[in-house]
Amino acid sequence: MTAPAMTAESFRTCEVTGRKIHRQAELLVRANAVVAVVALLIGAIAALLLVLTRWQAVHLLPADWYYRLLGVHGMNMLIFFIIYFEMAVLWFAGTVLLNARPAAPKFGWFNFGLMLLGTLMVEWAQWTGRADVLFTSYTPLRAHPVYYLGIILFAVGALLVTFQFFATLSIAKKERTYEGSMPLVVYGALTAAIIAVITLVHGALIYVPTFLWSLNLMEMPDPQVYRMVWWALGHSSQQINMAAQVAIWYMLGALTVGAVVLNEKVSRTAFVLYILFISMASAHHLLVDPGFGPAWKITNTSYFMYMAVLASMIHGFTIPAGMELGMRLRGYTEGLFGWLRRAPWGDPGFSALVLSVIIFGFVGGITGVTIGTEQINIVVHNTLRVPGHFHSTVVSGTAMAFMGVTYYLLPLVFRRKVAFWGLAKIQPYLFSLGVLLLAMGMTFAGSFGVPRRHWDISFSNAPYGVEFTPAVDLMLAIMGIGGILAVTGALIFIAIAVKSVFFGEKIETITRGTAMVGVPQGLTHPPVHAADADAKNEEFHAPARGWMGPTPGTIILVAVFFIAFVTYYFTNWKLLSFLWKVG
Ligand code: HEM
Ligand SMILES: [Cu+2]
């Protein structure tokens, strides 16, 4: 008997890329992506209400709903939206990119069901006020057992999908569905999957005892131990996001402008650095905790964290440089930045990629390294600077990259035109601008001491008053306006995704060289390097190219980045010295 998964009929051939796409894998990608978008919708509605509460002049929600929706927002955005999307990425990378069949698709549906059940349990507990513990659920805060069990089921499902991804890779290898070594994008997804295993094991270590405690079967986990183990989950999962996001950057670069990988070994090594060093970086969440000594804190958050930062900086160079070289090989060679001027700015896949790289690096990266420094952290801890930082990493960076790749997945996997094409073209700009203002407003309000996770900074009913400088009102207004723009951008994305998937125009064929409304230019006009490009590529690697090498534009951009980095870092030490009256 032949297993149905082995028959040729379970594959279709993609008209655009010529890849073999397995029917079940495609359906799994779709189901995960659809749930991700629903979670994004819930998270975005909560975001709007939160931002209108933190904007003190508006102060919309009552206290209980502020904290409830803060939990809802954290779970739906950071956990559900992001992780369902990553499950879609794993199914996509393991099968479509390797022309392979998925390992045990039925078991895949079982795991998807497990995750969905867990999700519904969490939503129920949160919306009914049974889990007002924020997404970190630090002890001694205690939620209904259904909440913890829901998270455990969700995590087990995700872990099993990760193992299925490993199995899919080994099937592809055994059945020789691809030639040569594993493509870099799949390698990035593999990195994400390995970190996911480390992360989810820590998740089990913390959520299982907490669940048992909620049933009165165990003593309460010690708050300090809880925080340490929880952040091995909470921070490491950000590195899953990083690896997935960087893999998508490489993919979008290749699809939109024909980016090349400058040096496979360097890029792969950078992915390995993520795996090796990221768990240690979790220590930056414990920098003001009393239970650890300064030596432990500094070793983990300086020396080890910088190795993970190094990895991001390597990708932060190789991706734009690969795009520059790709464009130059296509003949866009004029000046330092001709390749940027002539780039397809109207392609939402491309603009999302560029905005994601730039804001992630310049804002997220620089603020992250600075506030993760042991000495500086003390003035940042629990202020709005913290959400200011992570909205520029996980939202401007990861969420933007996920949205960008969706504009390509809609035609490639869902075989639909991108609906509301005119809006799609401006969506990345609107969303990025909104999140940038949101993050800037938060960062600067936080620099004046405005706390995070705080319902009412005017302390209206308190016996004592707290005064902030009037500049804070302005910063919170910038945050508020940015938040409204960002939510609008997110809702436009959701409208586009839902309309395209469920009511979108079917794509029968894509004629190369003819622009089509609703199909990104990277698919209608796949980027090809000029005929003599390979020879040129050789030439580019020759030392005779001058000290700026083959990608002078990127070298300039990197220099600007370092100047910004040094300035912000130095300013923060200076501010710290004022605080200590030693400057
Ligand atoms: C769509 C635009 C978004 C807006 C306007 C927004 C706004 C906010 C606001 C106002 C807060 C509360 C900060 C505080 O009071 O301490 C917050 C918290 C948070 N947001 Fe967002 N957000 C957005 C998107 C996202 C996305 C896409 C993610 C994750 C992928 C995310 C992850 C978080 C997390 C983890 C928290 C912290 C929750 C907590 O402290 O427990 N946000 N956001
Ligand atoms: Cu962290």
XYZ file of C-alpha atoms and ligand atoms in Angstrom:
627
model
C 0.000 0.000 0.000
C 1.314 3.427 -0.842
C 0.952 6.054 1.796
C -1.188 8.866 0.405
C 1.515 11.370 1.246
C 3.814 9.693 -1.243
C 1.589 9.944 -4.318
C 2.260 12.556 -6.909
C -1.301 13.919 -6.680
C -0.693 15.305 -3.224
C 1.710 17.820 -4.775
C 1.016 20.729 -7.078
C 3.641 22.645 -9.005
C 3.817 26.350 -8.336
C 3.307 28.305 -11.578
C 5.649 31.056 -10.469
C 8.589 29.341 -8.860
C 8.244 25.850 -10.273
C 8.412 24.399 -6.776
C 6.528 21.310 -5.706
C 4.045 22.213 -3.016
C 2.459 19.534 -0.874
C -1.284 19.974 -0.411
C -1.359 19.149 3.316
C 1.641 21.348 4.088
C -0.024 24.171 2.218
C -3.214 23.744 4.238
C -1.235 23.720 7.487
C 0.532 26.937 6.474
C -2.851 28.483 5.714
C -4.559 27.397 8.939
C -1.725 28.693 11.121
C -1.525 31.968 9.212
C -5.279 32.532 9.540
C -5.262 32.001 13.310
C -2.208 34.280 13.577
C -4.171 37.050 11.877
C -7.162 36.567 14.191
C -4.827 36.868 17.201
C -3.353 40.015 15.675
C -6.860 41.462 15.407
C -7.619 40.803 19.086
C -4.208 42.166 20.082
C -4.676 45.287 17.970
C -8.070 46.115 19.455
C -6.598 45.749 22.939
C -3.619 47.883 21.832
C -5.877 50.751 20.842
C -7.664 50.729 24.191
C -4.360 50.482 26.070
C -2.714 53.306 24.248
C -5.760 55.495 24.831
C -5.458 54.725 28.530
C -1.737 55.351 28.864
C -2.206 58.663 27.037
C -2.963 60.378 30.325
C -5.006 63.181 28.717
C -7.466 60.541 27.422
C -7.188 57.893 30.164
C -9.947 55.728 28.712
C -10.227 52.417 30.565
C -10.978 51.763 34.240
C -8.134 50.151 36.204
C -9.353 46.551 36.059
C -9.850 46.596 32.275
C -6.487 48.267 31.726
C -4.661 45.415 33.459
C -6.922 42.764 31.927
C -6.341 44.014 28.400
C -2.627 44.416 29.051
C -2.566 40.666 29.613
C -4.786 40.035 26.580
C -2.552 42.212 24.395
C 0.688 40.557 25.544
C -0.608 37.016 25.026
C -2.347 37.608 21.704
C 0.489 39.581 20.152
C 3.699 38.172 21.513
C 2.560 34.584 21.955
C -0.345 33.745 19.662
C 0.153 36.028 16.639
C 3.897 35.488 16.564
C 3.998 31.757 17.294
C 1.178 30.714 14.939
C 2.954 32.676 12.245
C 6.182 30.874 13.102
C 4.432 27.526 12.837
C 3.363 28.586 9.333
C 6.988 29.537 8.594
C 8.206 26.103 9.765
C 5.700 24.239 7.591
C 6.557 26.509 4.669
C 10.344 26.354 5.025
C 10.440 22.599 5.675
C 8.310 21.661 2.678
C 7.864 24.348 0.021
C 11.450 25.604 0.099
C 12.780 22.044 -0.122
C 10.148 20.543 -2.493
C 9.512 18.061 0.296
C 6.519 16.356 1.873
C 5.626 17.117 5.481
C 6.283 14.490 8.150
C 2.991 13.068 9.477
C 0.585 15.835 8.376
C -2.285 14.249 10.346
C -0.249 14.573 13.507
C 0.354 18.168 12.398
C -3.395 18.770 12.463
C -3.608 17.156 15.878
C -0.941 19.524 17.175
C -2.633 22.471 15.561
C -5.820 21.425 17.378
C -3.912 21.178 20.657
C -2.559 24.694 20.213
C -6.001 25.984 19.293
C -7.593 24.386 22.343
C -4.903 25.911 24.554
C -5.455 29.296 22.939
C -9.204 29.187 23.562
C -8.627 28.240 27.215
C -6.293 31.204 27.698
C -8.695 33.586 25.959
C -11.576 32.386 28.116
C -9.631 32.813 31.357
C -8.346 36.241 30.370
C -11.564 37.758 29.034
C -13.599 36.538 32.001
C -11.204 38.131 34.467
C -9.858 34.814 35.754
C -6.287 35.549 34.752
C -5.463 39.190 35.491
C -1.797 38.304 35.966
C -0.275 39.945 32.857
C 1.476 37.684 30.403
C 4.444 37.220 32.749
C 2.154 35.832 35.517
C 4.826 36.415 38.188
C 4.098 34.653 41.435
C 2.503 35.435 43.876
C -0.085 36.566 41.299
C -2.308 33.607 40.648
C -4.621 32.765 37.749
C -7.318 30.153 37.200
C -5.801 26.692 36.464
C -7.381 26.727 32.985
C -5.074 29.610 32.080
C -1.861 27.724 32.901
C -3.161 24.496 31.393
C -4.067 26.370 28.214
C -0.517 27.692 27.928
C 0.900 24.223 28.552
C -1.263 22.644 25.824
C -0.360 25.421 23.414
C 3.350 24.959 24.167
C 3.231 21.171 23.852
C 1.529 21.519 20.464
C 4.187 23.999 19.314
C 6.997 21.776 20.582
C 5.628 18.769 18.702
C 5.341 20.810 15.496
C 8.982 21.748 15.968
C 9.908 18.059 16.137
C 7.815 17.474 13.014
C 9.882 20.160 11.323
C 13.094 18.279 12.199
C 11.508 15.081 10.859
C 10.471 16.879 7.667
C 14.041 18.067 7.135
C 15.416 14.581 7.517
C 12.833 13.191 5.069
C 13.812 15.852 2.549
C 17.433 14.920 3.005
C 16.802 11.185 2.684
C 14.560 11.571 -0.358
C 17.036 14.044 -1.879
C 14.402 16.626 -2.691
C 16.976 19.413 -2.929
C 20.526 19.690 -4.204
C 23.607 20.851 -2.343
C 23.473 22.148 1.199
C 20.352 23.334 2.944
C 19.269 26.821 1.731
C 20.101 29.661 4.112
C 16.441 30.539 4.740
C 15.742 26.972 5.873
C 18.905 27.082 7.976
C 17.512 30.189 9.697
C 14.217 28.402 10.320
C 16.191 25.463 11.732
C 17.951 27.864 14.101
C 14.573 29.183 15.211
C 13.342 25.636 15.772
C 16.363 24.629 17.866
C 15.989 27.696 20.068
C 12.279 26.899 20.301
C 13.087 23.540 21.874
C 15.355 25.148 24.504
C 12.718 27.785 25.153
C 9.758 25.456 25.438
C 11.593 23.163 27.849
C 12.069 26.130 30.182
C 8.415 26.944 29.636
C 7.435 23.503 30.892
C 9.786 23.865 33.872
C 7.984 26.958 35.028
C 4.376 26.500 33.930
C 3.924 22.947 35.184
C 4.758 23.777 38.842
C 2.730 26.990 38.618
C -0.231 25.048 37.238
C 0.056 22.531 40.092
C 0.198 25.402 42.572
C -2.985 26.889 41.076
C -4.630 23.535 41.867
C -3.239 23.671 45.430
C -1.136 20.579 44.721
C 2.189 22.289 45.245
C 3.749 25.162 47.161
C 3.957 28.486 45.392
C 7.069 28.707 43.199
C 9.544 31.127 44.757
C 9.145 34.522 43.007
C 12.872 34.906 42.327
C 13.211 31.404 40.927
C 10.017 31.956 38.960
C 11.412 35.103 37.368
C 14.672 33.426 36.437
C 13.127 30.373 34.800
C 10.263 32.330 33.254
C 12.674 34.675 31.478
C 14.633 31.730 30.090
C 11.361 31.214 28.243
C 10.373 34.868 27.823
C 13.634 36.141 26.451
C 14.755 33.093 24.488
C 11.476 33.155 22.631
C 12.472 36.585 21.352
C 15.427 34.880 19.766
C 13.113 32.484 17.963
C 11.490 35.603 16.590
C 14.872 37.026 15.620
C 15.930 33.904 13.778
C 12.583 33.661 11.956
C 12.649 37.362 11.150
C 16.208 37.238 9.796
C 15.353 34.175 7.695
C 12.431 36.152 6.250
C 14.738 39.115 5.593
C 17.008 36.891 3.497
C 14.008 35.468 1.659
C 12.380 38.842 0.951
C 15.730 40.258 -0.175
C 16.112 37.498 -2.729
C 12.486 37.677 -3.916
C 12.199 41.458 -4.202
C 15.559 42.669 -5.499
C 17.602 39.527 -6.191
C 19.771 39.960 -3.097
C 22.781 37.657 -2.918
C 24.248 36.017 0.147
C 27.692 37.591 0.429
C 29.196 34.774 2.397
C 27.224 31.672 3.312
C 29.624 30.662 6.080
C 29.501 34.014 7.824
C 25.692 34.140 7.766
C 25.397 30.577 9.022
C 27.893 31.200 11.810
C 25.873 34.212 12.891
C 22.798 31.982 13.226
C 24.802 29.568 15.375
C 25.807 32.434 17.694
C 22.116 32.970 18.417
C 21.766 29.384 19.567
C 24.874 29.490 21.739
C 24.485 32.759 23.559
C 20.930 33.764 23.762
C 19.822 32.026 26.919
C 22.383 33.999 28.896
C 20.963 37.256 27.638
C 17.778 36.445 29.563
C 19.684 37.722 32.575
C 18.988 41.299 31.485
C 15.491 40.870 32.898
C 16.951 40.221 36.342
C 19.369 43.120 36.535
C 17.692 44.800 39.478
C 16.662 41.568 41.205
C 18.218 41.106 44.628
C 19.011 37.409 44.325
C 22.048 37.593 42.027
C 25.463 39.194 42.397
C 26.929 41.829 40.068
C 29.531 39.427 38.665
C 26.826 37.038 37.462
C 24.766 39.866 36.047
C 27.615 41.562 34.221
C 29.074 38.370 32.788
C 25.751 37.279 31.376
C 24.476 40.578 30.071
C 27.754 41.967 28.816
C 30.150 39.388 27.466
C 27.618 36.742 26.514
C 24.876 39.026 25.361
C 27.285 40.855 23.064
C 27.908 37.609 21.196
C 24.219 37.445 20.297
C 24.277 41.149 19.443
C 27.279 40.452 17.219
C 25.158 37.929 15.330
C 22.447 40.528 14.732
C 25.027 43.062 13.603
C 26.453 40.541 11.136
C 22.996 40.001 9.618
C 22.392 43.745 9.832
C 25.366 44.173 7.516
C 25.053 41.150 5.239
C 21.377 41.703 4.412
C 21.587 45.291 3.124
C 24.961 44.512 1.557
C 23.459 41.481 -0.199
C 20.637 43.679 -1.480
C 23.070 46.329 -2.678
C 25.214 43.773 -4.468
C 22.115 42.107 -5.938
C 20.923 45.444 -7.318
C 24.390 46.305 -8.650
C 24.599 42.933 -10.397
C 21.295 43.794 -12.052
C 22.892 46.892 -13.483
C 21.878 49.560 -10.966
C 25.420 50.716 -10.402
C 25.277 54.496 -10.359
C 26.851 56.268 -7.379
C 26.741 55.221 -3.754
C 22.977 54.954 -3.436
C 21.671 54.511 -6.973
C 20.685 50.963 -6.029
C 18.469 52.356 -3.246
C 16.888 55.065 -5.390
C 15.992 52.557 -8.093
C 14.650 49.976 -5.655
C 10.969 48.896 -5.845
C 9.617 51.141 -3.064
C 6.022 50.506 -4.135
C 6.355 46.778 -3.471
C 5.049 46.198 0.061
C 7.317 43.170 0.436
C 10.334 45.373 -0.237
C 9.324 48.428 1.801
C 8.384 46.179 4.742
C 11.806 44.528 4.530
C 13.738 47.802 4.491
C 11.671 49.414 7.251
C 11.951 46.279 9.358
C 15.755 46.153 9.027
C 16.266 49.867 9.645
C 13.936 50.401 12.599
C 14.881 47.114 14.201
C 18.571 47.991 13.981
C 18.604 51.707 14.636
C 15.929 51.882 17.305
C 15.449 48.380 18.691
C 19.067 47.304 18.585
C 20.639 50.464 19.936
C 18.140 50.919 22.771
C 18.356 47.216 23.618
C 22.119 47.098 24.044
C 22.021 50.325 26.028
C 19.268 49.434 28.468
C 20.610 45.899 28.840
C 23.822 47.307 30.308
C 23.989 46.457 33.989
C 24.745 49.979 35.233
C 22.334 51.840 32.963
C 19.483 49.410 33.526
C 18.761 50.785 36.977
C 17.339 54.032 35.549
C 15.356 52.200 32.883
C 13.859 49.321 34.817
C 10.053 49.238 34.771
C 9.754 52.549 32.958
C 7.997 53.029 29.614
C 11.445 52.860 28.014
C 11.170 49.087 28.206
C 8.017 48.727 26.067
C 9.498 51.546 23.933
C 12.429 49.250 23.207
C 10.560 46.043 22.541
C 7.894 47.580 20.329
C 10.739 48.623 18.037
C 12.142 45.098 17.966
C 9.244 42.702 18.011
C 6.726 45.017 16.309
C 8.721 47.240 13.931
C 11.101 44.361 13.275
C 9.378 40.996 13.558
C 5.703 41.881 12.996
C 6.654 44.117 10.050
C 8.746 41.333 8.491
C 5.877 38.868 8.937
C 3.486 41.315 7.274
C 5.938 41.893 4.420
C 6.366 38.217 3.659
C 2.578 37.782 3.734
C 2.346 39.967 0.626
C 4.357 37.246 -1.112
C 2.731 34.268 0.597
C -0.755 35.379 -0.482
C -0.009 34.810 -4.172
C 2.450 31.944 -3.619
C 0.640 29.812 -1.040
C -2.934 31.053 -1.082
C -2.846 31.706 -4.858
C -4.805 34.918 -4.434
C -4.166 38.450 -5.527
C -3.393 40.844 -2.695
C -6.668 42.688 -2.078
C -6.848 46.474 -1.639
C -3.549 46.726 -3.531
C -3.391 50.528 -3.240
C -3.658 50.297 0.535
C -1.171 47.430 0.629
C 1.447 49.675 -0.948
C 1.201 52.233 1.845
C 0.533 49.802 4.703
C 4.204 49.179 5.641
C 4.920 52.933 5.748
C 1.864 53.679 7.868
C 2.461 50.827 10.298
C 6.178 51.576 10.652
C 5.669 55.282 11.159
C 3.007 54.577 13.765
C 5.116 52.109 15.718
C 8.133 54.406 15.457
C 6.193 57.297 17.023
C 4.689 54.934 19.606
C 8.124 53.624 20.568
C 9.735 57.072 20.591
C 6.952 58.498 22.752
C 7.284 55.598 25.174
C 11.083 55.781 25.242
C 11.247 59.485 26.010
C 8.342 59.455 28.467
C 10.147 56.584 30.185
C 13.360 58.617 30.248
C 11.466 61.125 32.396
C 10.535 58.326 34.761
C 7.032 57.378 33.564
C 6.472 53.776 34.692
C 5.296 50.914 32.491
C 2.306 48.727 33.446
C 0.763 51.617 35.359
C -2.869 52.620 35.102
C -2.760 56.165 36.441
C 0.481 58.117 36.640
C -1.342 61.103 38.151
C -1.937 58.986 41.278
C -5.339 60.687 41.538
C -6.556 58.922 44.675
C -3.219 58.544 46.401
C -2.410 60.451 49.603
C 0.767 61.781 47.949
C 1.264 63.376 44.545
C 3.823 62.660 41.842
C 4.739 65.406 39.397
C 6.221 64.751 35.961
C 7.689 67.510 33.828
C 5.213 68.931 31.276
C 7.323 67.411 28.487
C 5.823 64.084 29.512
C 2.385 65.169 28.253
C 3.874 65.792 24.841
C 5.674 62.442 24.825
C 2.503 60.595 25.791
C 0.589 62.424 23.048
C 3.207 61.309 20.498
C 2.840 57.785 21.840
C -0.955 58.055 21.538
C -0.972 59.358 17.976
C 1.662 56.825 16.953
C -0.408 54.074 18.542
C -3.517 55.086 16.616
C -1.561 55.095 13.328
C 0.026 51.731 14.143
C -3.313 50.133 14.964
C -4.745 51.580 11.743
C -1.827 50.011 9.851
C -2.405 46.688 11.582
C -6.143 46.767 10.803
C -5.444 47.552 7.138
C -3.103 44.557 7.052
C -5.780 42.361 8.608
C -8.414 43.601 6.145
C -6.059 42.849 3.245
C -5.206 39.381 4.553
C -8.810 38.383 5.274
C -10.211 39.764 2.027
C -7.447 38.155 -0.052
C -7.667 34.745 1.615
C -11.431 34.356 1.745
C -12.753 36.533 -1.070
C -9.630 37.289 -3.085
C -9.323 36.996 -6.834
C -7.764 33.652 -7.775
C -4.492 33.787 -9.672
C -4.473 31.404 -12.615
C -1.160 32.288 -14.190
C 1.432 34.956 -13.750
C 2.848 36.235 -17.008
C 6.416 37.277 -16.496
C 7.210 40.809 -17.474
C 3.622 42.085 -17.204
C 2.715 44.104 -14.124
C -0.441 42.874 -12.365
C -2.520 44.686 -9.790
C -2.333 42.692 -6.559
C 0.823 40.755 -7.426
C 4.155 42.091 -6.076
C 6.768 42.979 -8.703
C 9.172 40.326 -7.438
C 6.791 37.700 -8.843
C 5.813 39.374 -12.105
C 9.359 40.589 -12.757
C 11.624 38.108 -10.921
C 14.966 39.858 -10.437
C 17.715 38.497 -12.696
C 21.331 39.467 -12.590
C 22.855 40.825 -15.783
C 24.314 38.262 -18.160
C 27.881 39.008 -17.190
C 26.989 39.247 -13.507
C 28.821 36.151 -12.420
C 32.024 37.483 -13.867
C 31.286 40.788 -12.157
C 30.634 39.009 -8.901
C 34.144 37.529 -9.108
C 35.480 40.970 -9.815
C 33.601 42.383 -6.822
C 35.413 40.024 -4.545
C 38.786 41.078 -5.897
C 40.797 43.267 -3.519
C 41.260 45.825 -6.290
C 37.772 47.184 -5.528
C 39.047 49.780 -3.072
C 38.695 49.973 0.667
C 34.899 50.243 0.659
C 34.600 46.918 -1.146
C 31.757 45.925 -3.460
C 29.007 47.529 -1.350
C 30.094 51.107 -0.576
C 26.524 52.330 0.078
C 26.038 49.819 2.867
C 29.419 50.750 4.373
C 28.214 54.354 4.692
C 24.901 53.229 6.241
C 26.778 51.065 8.741
C 28.990 54.018 9.663
C 25.890 56.136 10.344
C 24.575 53.301 12.481
C 27.724 53.163 14.606
C 27.729 56.928 15.129
C 24.110 56.784 16.320
C 24.934 53.822 18.540
C 27.935 55.465 20.209
C 26.043 58.723 20.711
C 23.059 57.096 22.402
C 25.205 54.815 24.532
C 27.456 57.660 25.655
C 24.496 59.962 26.405
C 23.023 57.329 28.675
C 26.229 56.975 30.690
C 26.371 60.763 30.941
C 22.774 60.880 32.227
C 23.592 58.171 34.727
C 26.521 60.190 36.044
C 24.219 63.206 36.577
C 21.931 60.996 38.592
C 24.755 59.818 40.792
C 26.143 63.364 41.060
C 29.583 62.235 39.978
C 29.661 63.824 36.520
C -0.417 47.499 16.766
C 0.154 48.421 17.460
C 0.515 48.300 18.924
C 0.259 49.248 19.859
C -0.419 50.586 19.641
C 0.749 48.743 21.120
C 0.648 49.419 22.325
C 0.989 48.931 23.568
C 0.777 49.594 24.830
C 0.154 50.970 24.983
C 1.234 48.781 25.804
C 1.160 49.043 27.301
C 2.409 49.575 27.895
C 2.229 49.785 29.392
O 1.232 50.375 29.785
O 3.103 49.324 30.151
C 1.753 47.596 25.176
C 2.328 46.527 25.834
C 2.863 45.431 25.210
N 2.877 45.159 23.837
Fe 2.093 46.326 22.399
N 1.291 47.510 20.933
C 1.168 47.187 19.598
C 1.592 46.012 18.986
C 2.254 44.980 19.643
C 2.743 43.779 19.004
C 2.586 43.452 17.514
C 3.361 43.055 19.980
C 4.059 41.722 19.881
C 4.337 41.116 18.787
C 3.235 43.782 21.224
C 3.712 43.334 22.440
C 3.491 43.955 23.651
C 3.898 43.414 24.921
C 4.646 42.091 25.139
C 3.506 44.331 25.906
C 3.755 44.249 27.412
C 2.600 43.713 28.162
C 2.890 43.725 29.635
O 3.545 44.648 30.149
O 2.478 42.755 30.265
N 2.563 44.947 20.976
N 1.589 47.707 23.790
Cu 14.918 40.118 26.879
